[in-house]
Coordinates of C-alpha atoms in Angstrom, one line a residue:
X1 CA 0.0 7.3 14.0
X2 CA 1.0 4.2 12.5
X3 CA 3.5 1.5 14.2
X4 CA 3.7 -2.2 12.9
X5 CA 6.3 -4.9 13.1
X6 CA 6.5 -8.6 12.0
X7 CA 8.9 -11.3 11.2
X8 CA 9.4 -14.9 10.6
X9 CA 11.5 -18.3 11.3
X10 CA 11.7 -20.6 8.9
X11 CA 13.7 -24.0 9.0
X12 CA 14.2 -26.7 7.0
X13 CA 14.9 -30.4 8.1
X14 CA 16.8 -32.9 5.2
X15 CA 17.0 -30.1 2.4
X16 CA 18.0 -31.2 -0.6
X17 CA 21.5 -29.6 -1.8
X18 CA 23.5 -29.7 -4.3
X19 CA 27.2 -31.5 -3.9
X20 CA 29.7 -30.0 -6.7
X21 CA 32.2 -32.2 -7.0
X22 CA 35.5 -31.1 -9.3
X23 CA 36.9 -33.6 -11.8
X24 CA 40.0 -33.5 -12.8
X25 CA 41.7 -29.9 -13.8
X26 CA 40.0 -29.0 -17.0
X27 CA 37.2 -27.4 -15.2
X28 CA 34.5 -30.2 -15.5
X29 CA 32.3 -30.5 -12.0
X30 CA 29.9 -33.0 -11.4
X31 CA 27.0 -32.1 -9.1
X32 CA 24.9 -34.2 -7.0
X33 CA 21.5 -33.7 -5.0
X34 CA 22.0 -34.9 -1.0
X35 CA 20.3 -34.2 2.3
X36 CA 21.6 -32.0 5.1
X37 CA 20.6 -30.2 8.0
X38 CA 21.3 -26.5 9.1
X39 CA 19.1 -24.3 6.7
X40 CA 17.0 -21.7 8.2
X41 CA 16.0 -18.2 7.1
X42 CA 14.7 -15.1 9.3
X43 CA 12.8 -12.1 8.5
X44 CA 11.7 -9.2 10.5
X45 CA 10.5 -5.8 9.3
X46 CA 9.0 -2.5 10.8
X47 CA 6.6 0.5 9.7
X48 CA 6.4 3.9 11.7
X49 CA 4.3 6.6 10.1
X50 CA 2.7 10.0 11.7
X51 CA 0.8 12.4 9.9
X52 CA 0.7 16.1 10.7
X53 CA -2.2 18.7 10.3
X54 CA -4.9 16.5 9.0
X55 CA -2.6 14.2 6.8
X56 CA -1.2 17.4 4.7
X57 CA 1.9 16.1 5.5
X58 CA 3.1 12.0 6.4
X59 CA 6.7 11.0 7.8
X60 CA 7.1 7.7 7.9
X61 CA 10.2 5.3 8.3
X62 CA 10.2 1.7 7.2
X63 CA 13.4 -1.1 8.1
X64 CA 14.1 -5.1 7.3
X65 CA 16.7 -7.3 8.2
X66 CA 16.7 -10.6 6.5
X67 CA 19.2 -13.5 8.0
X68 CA 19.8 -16.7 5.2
X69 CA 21.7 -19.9 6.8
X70 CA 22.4 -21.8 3.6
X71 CA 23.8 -25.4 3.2
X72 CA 25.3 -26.5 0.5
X73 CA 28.5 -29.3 -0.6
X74 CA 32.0 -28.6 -2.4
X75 CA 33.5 -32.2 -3.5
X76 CA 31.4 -33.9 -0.4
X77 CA 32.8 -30.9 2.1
X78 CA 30.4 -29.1 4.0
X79 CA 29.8 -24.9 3.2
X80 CA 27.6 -22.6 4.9
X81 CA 26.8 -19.2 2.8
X82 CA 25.4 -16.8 5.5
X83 CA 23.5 -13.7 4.3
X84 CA 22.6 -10.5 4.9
X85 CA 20.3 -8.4 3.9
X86 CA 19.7 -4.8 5.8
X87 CA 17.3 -1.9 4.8
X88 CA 15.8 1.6 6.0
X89 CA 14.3 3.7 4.3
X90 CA 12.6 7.3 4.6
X91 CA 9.7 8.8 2.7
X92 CA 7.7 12.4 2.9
X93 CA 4.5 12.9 1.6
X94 CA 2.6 15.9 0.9
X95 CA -1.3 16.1 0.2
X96 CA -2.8 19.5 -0.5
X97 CA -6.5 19.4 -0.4
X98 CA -7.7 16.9 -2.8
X99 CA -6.0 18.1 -5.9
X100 CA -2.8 17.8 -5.5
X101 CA -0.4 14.5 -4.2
X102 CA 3.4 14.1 -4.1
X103 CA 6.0 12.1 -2.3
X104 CA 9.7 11.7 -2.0
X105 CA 11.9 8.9 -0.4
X106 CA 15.3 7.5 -0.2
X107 CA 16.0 3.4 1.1
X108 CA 19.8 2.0 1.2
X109 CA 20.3 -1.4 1.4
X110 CA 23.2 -4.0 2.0
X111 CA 23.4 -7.5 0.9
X112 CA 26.5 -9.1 3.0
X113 CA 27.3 -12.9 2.0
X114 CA 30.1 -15.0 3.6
X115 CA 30.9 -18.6 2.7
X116 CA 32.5 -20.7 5.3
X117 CA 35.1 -23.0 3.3
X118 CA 36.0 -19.8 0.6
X119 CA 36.7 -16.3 1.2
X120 CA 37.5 -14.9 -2.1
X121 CA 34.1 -15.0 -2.8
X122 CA 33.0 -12.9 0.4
X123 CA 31.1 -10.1 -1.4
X124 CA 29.1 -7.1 0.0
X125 CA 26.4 -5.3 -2.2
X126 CA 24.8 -2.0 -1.5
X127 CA 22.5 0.3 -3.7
X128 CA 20.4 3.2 -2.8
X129 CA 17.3 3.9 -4.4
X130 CA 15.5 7.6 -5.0
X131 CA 11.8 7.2 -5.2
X132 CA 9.4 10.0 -6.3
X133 CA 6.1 10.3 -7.6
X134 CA 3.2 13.0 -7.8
X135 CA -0.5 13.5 -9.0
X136 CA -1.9 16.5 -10.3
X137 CA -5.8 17.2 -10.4
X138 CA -6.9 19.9 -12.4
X139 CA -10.1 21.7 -13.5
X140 CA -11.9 20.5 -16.3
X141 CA -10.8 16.9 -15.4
X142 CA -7.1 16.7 -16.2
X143 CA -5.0 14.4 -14.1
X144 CA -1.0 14.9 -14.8
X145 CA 1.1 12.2 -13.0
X146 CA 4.8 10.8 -12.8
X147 CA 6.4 8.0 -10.7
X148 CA 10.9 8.4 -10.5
X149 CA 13.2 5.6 -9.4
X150 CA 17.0 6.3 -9.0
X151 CA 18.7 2.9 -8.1
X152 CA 22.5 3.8 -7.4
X153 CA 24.1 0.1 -7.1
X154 CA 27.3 -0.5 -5.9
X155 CA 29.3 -3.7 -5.9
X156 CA 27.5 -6.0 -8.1
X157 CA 29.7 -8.1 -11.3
X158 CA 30.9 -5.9 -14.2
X159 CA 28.9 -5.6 -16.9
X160 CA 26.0 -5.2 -14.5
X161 CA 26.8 -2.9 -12.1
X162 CA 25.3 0.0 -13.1
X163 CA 22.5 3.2 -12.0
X164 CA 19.2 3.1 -13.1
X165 CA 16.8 5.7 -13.5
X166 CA 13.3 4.9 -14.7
X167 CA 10.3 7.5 -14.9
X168 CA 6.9 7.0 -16.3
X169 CA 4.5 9.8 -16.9
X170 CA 1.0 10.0 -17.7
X171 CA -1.6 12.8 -19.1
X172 CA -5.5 11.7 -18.4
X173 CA -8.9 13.1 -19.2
X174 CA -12.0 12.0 -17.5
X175 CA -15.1 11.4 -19.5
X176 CA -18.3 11.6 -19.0
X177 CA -20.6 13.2 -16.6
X178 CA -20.5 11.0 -13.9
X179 CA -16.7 10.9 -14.4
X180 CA -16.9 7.3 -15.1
X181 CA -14.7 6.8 -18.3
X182 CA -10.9 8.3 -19.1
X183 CA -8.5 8.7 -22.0
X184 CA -5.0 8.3 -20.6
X185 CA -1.3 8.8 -22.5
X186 CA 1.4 7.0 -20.9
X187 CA 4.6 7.3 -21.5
X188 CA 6.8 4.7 -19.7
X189 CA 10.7 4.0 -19.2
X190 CA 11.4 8.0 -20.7
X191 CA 15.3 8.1 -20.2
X192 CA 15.1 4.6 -22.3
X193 CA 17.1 3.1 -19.7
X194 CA 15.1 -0.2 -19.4
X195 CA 16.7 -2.5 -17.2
X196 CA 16.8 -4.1 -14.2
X197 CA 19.3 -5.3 -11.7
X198 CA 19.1 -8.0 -8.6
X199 CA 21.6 -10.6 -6.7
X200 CA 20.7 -14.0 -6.1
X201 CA 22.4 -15.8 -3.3
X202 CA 22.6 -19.3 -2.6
X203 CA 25.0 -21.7 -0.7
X204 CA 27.5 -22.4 -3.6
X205 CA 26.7 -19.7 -6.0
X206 CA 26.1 -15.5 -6.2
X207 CA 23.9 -14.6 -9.3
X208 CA 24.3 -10.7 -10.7
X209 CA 21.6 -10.4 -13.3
X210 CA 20.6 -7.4 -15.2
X211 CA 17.5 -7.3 -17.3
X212 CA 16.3 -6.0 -20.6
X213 CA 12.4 -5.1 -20.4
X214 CA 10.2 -4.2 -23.0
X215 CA 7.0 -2.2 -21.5
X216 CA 4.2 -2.7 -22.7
X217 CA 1.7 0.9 -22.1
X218 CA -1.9 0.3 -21.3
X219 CA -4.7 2.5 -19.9
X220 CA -4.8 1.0 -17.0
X221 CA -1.1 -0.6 -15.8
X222 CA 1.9 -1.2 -16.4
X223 CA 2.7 -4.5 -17.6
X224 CA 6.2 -5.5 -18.7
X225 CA 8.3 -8.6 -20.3
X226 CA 11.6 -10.2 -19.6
X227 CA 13.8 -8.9 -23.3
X228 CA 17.1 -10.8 -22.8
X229 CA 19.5 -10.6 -19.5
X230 CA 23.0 -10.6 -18.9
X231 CA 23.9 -12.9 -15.8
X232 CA 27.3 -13.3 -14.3
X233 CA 27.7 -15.8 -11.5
X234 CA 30.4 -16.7 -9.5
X235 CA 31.1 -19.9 -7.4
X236 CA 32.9 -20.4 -4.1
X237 CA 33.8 -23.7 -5.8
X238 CA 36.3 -22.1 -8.2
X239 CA 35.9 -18.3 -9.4
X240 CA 33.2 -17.3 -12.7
X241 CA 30.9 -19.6 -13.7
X242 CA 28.9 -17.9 -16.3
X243 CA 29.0 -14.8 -18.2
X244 CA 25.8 -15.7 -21.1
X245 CA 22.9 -13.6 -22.5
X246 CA 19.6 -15.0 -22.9

């Protein structure tokens, strides 16, 4: 059996924040860096996992809970973004013998952000996300594999709010005698679907970026680069502030 938990507390004396300050009525702000007190952040997290009948089969349950006391300044007036961020998720695994490997697992989280001088800009986010993935050993050295990723978001800015579902699948020969060499075809991103999708929360600002990825297959990972995003961000100061491509 496996139990562990952790967290942190962080806190930050004279941070440096940002003061927006609105000039005039033909949208032009001015923004100013200034010291105040109040930010700290807090983290805790927990793992439970028990196996059954020699590891054949593994339950496990996973959690986090992430509090955010930001600081920030709209035309010299004092705002505090508080944010939430909760998750649990569930996974099974099954291993038969030494051949054969495959889990499944579902995780829902909520992202919860409330601004003290605005509330037009109090937003919630949630997504759930579908994980799979599997090995397959067979005779002659053959090794068949797959990893799945369903992300079901809900909530975030138009244009990138959107499901995601991403699988990669491979087909690999060992060589050799000693088994110490391999030829591998990888095929990554299948459903051509190729983006990503986060929030980014601050004291004046929430970020909703989704991003364009090309993958580049190798034999041994999976590396990947940023393509071009589409960002919308909205401002408790005063509605949309950007809606650009890079």
């Amino acid at each position: 059996n496996v139990f562990f938990v952790g967290g942190n507390l962080s806190y930050v004396q004279d941070k440096i924040v940002n003061n927006v300050i609105q000039i005039g009525n033909a949208g032009a702000q001015l923004t100013m860096p200034e010291n105040e007190d109040g930010y700290y952040n807090a983290t805790g997290f927990y793992t439970v996992s028990r196996p059954y009948k020699n590891r054949s089969h593994v339950f496990s349950l996973n959690g986090t809970v992430n509090y955010n006391h930001n600081i920030g300044l709209i035309d010299s007036v004092r705002n505090v973004g508080n944010n939430w961020v909760l998750a649990q998720g569930v996974n099974y695994e099954f291993n038969h013998k030494d051949w054969f490997e495959w889990d499944a697992g579902v995780r829902y989280a909520l992202n919860r952000s409330r601004y003290s001088l605005t509330d037009n800009q109090d937003i919630d986010y949630s997504s759930w996300t579908i994980t799979s993935n599997s090995r397959l050993d067979i005779k002659g050295g053959w090794i068949l594999r797959y990893d799945f990723e369903w992300l079901l978001n809900q909530g975030l800015a138009e244009g990138v709010n959107q499901n995601v579902a991403l699988l990669n699948a491979s087909i690999e020969k060992t060589l050799f005698k000693k088994q110490n060499g391999f030829l591998r075809l990888s095929g990554f991103d299948l459903f051509k679907q190729n983006t990503n999708v986060s929030r980014t929360v601050t004291a004046t600002t929430i970020t909703d970026t989704r991003t364009n990825r090309l993958l580049a297959p190798t034999p041994r990972n999976n590396p990947s680069r940023s393509a071009g995003a589409k960002t919308n961000k909205r401002s408790p100061a005063g509605g949309l502030l950007m809606n650009s491509a890079e």
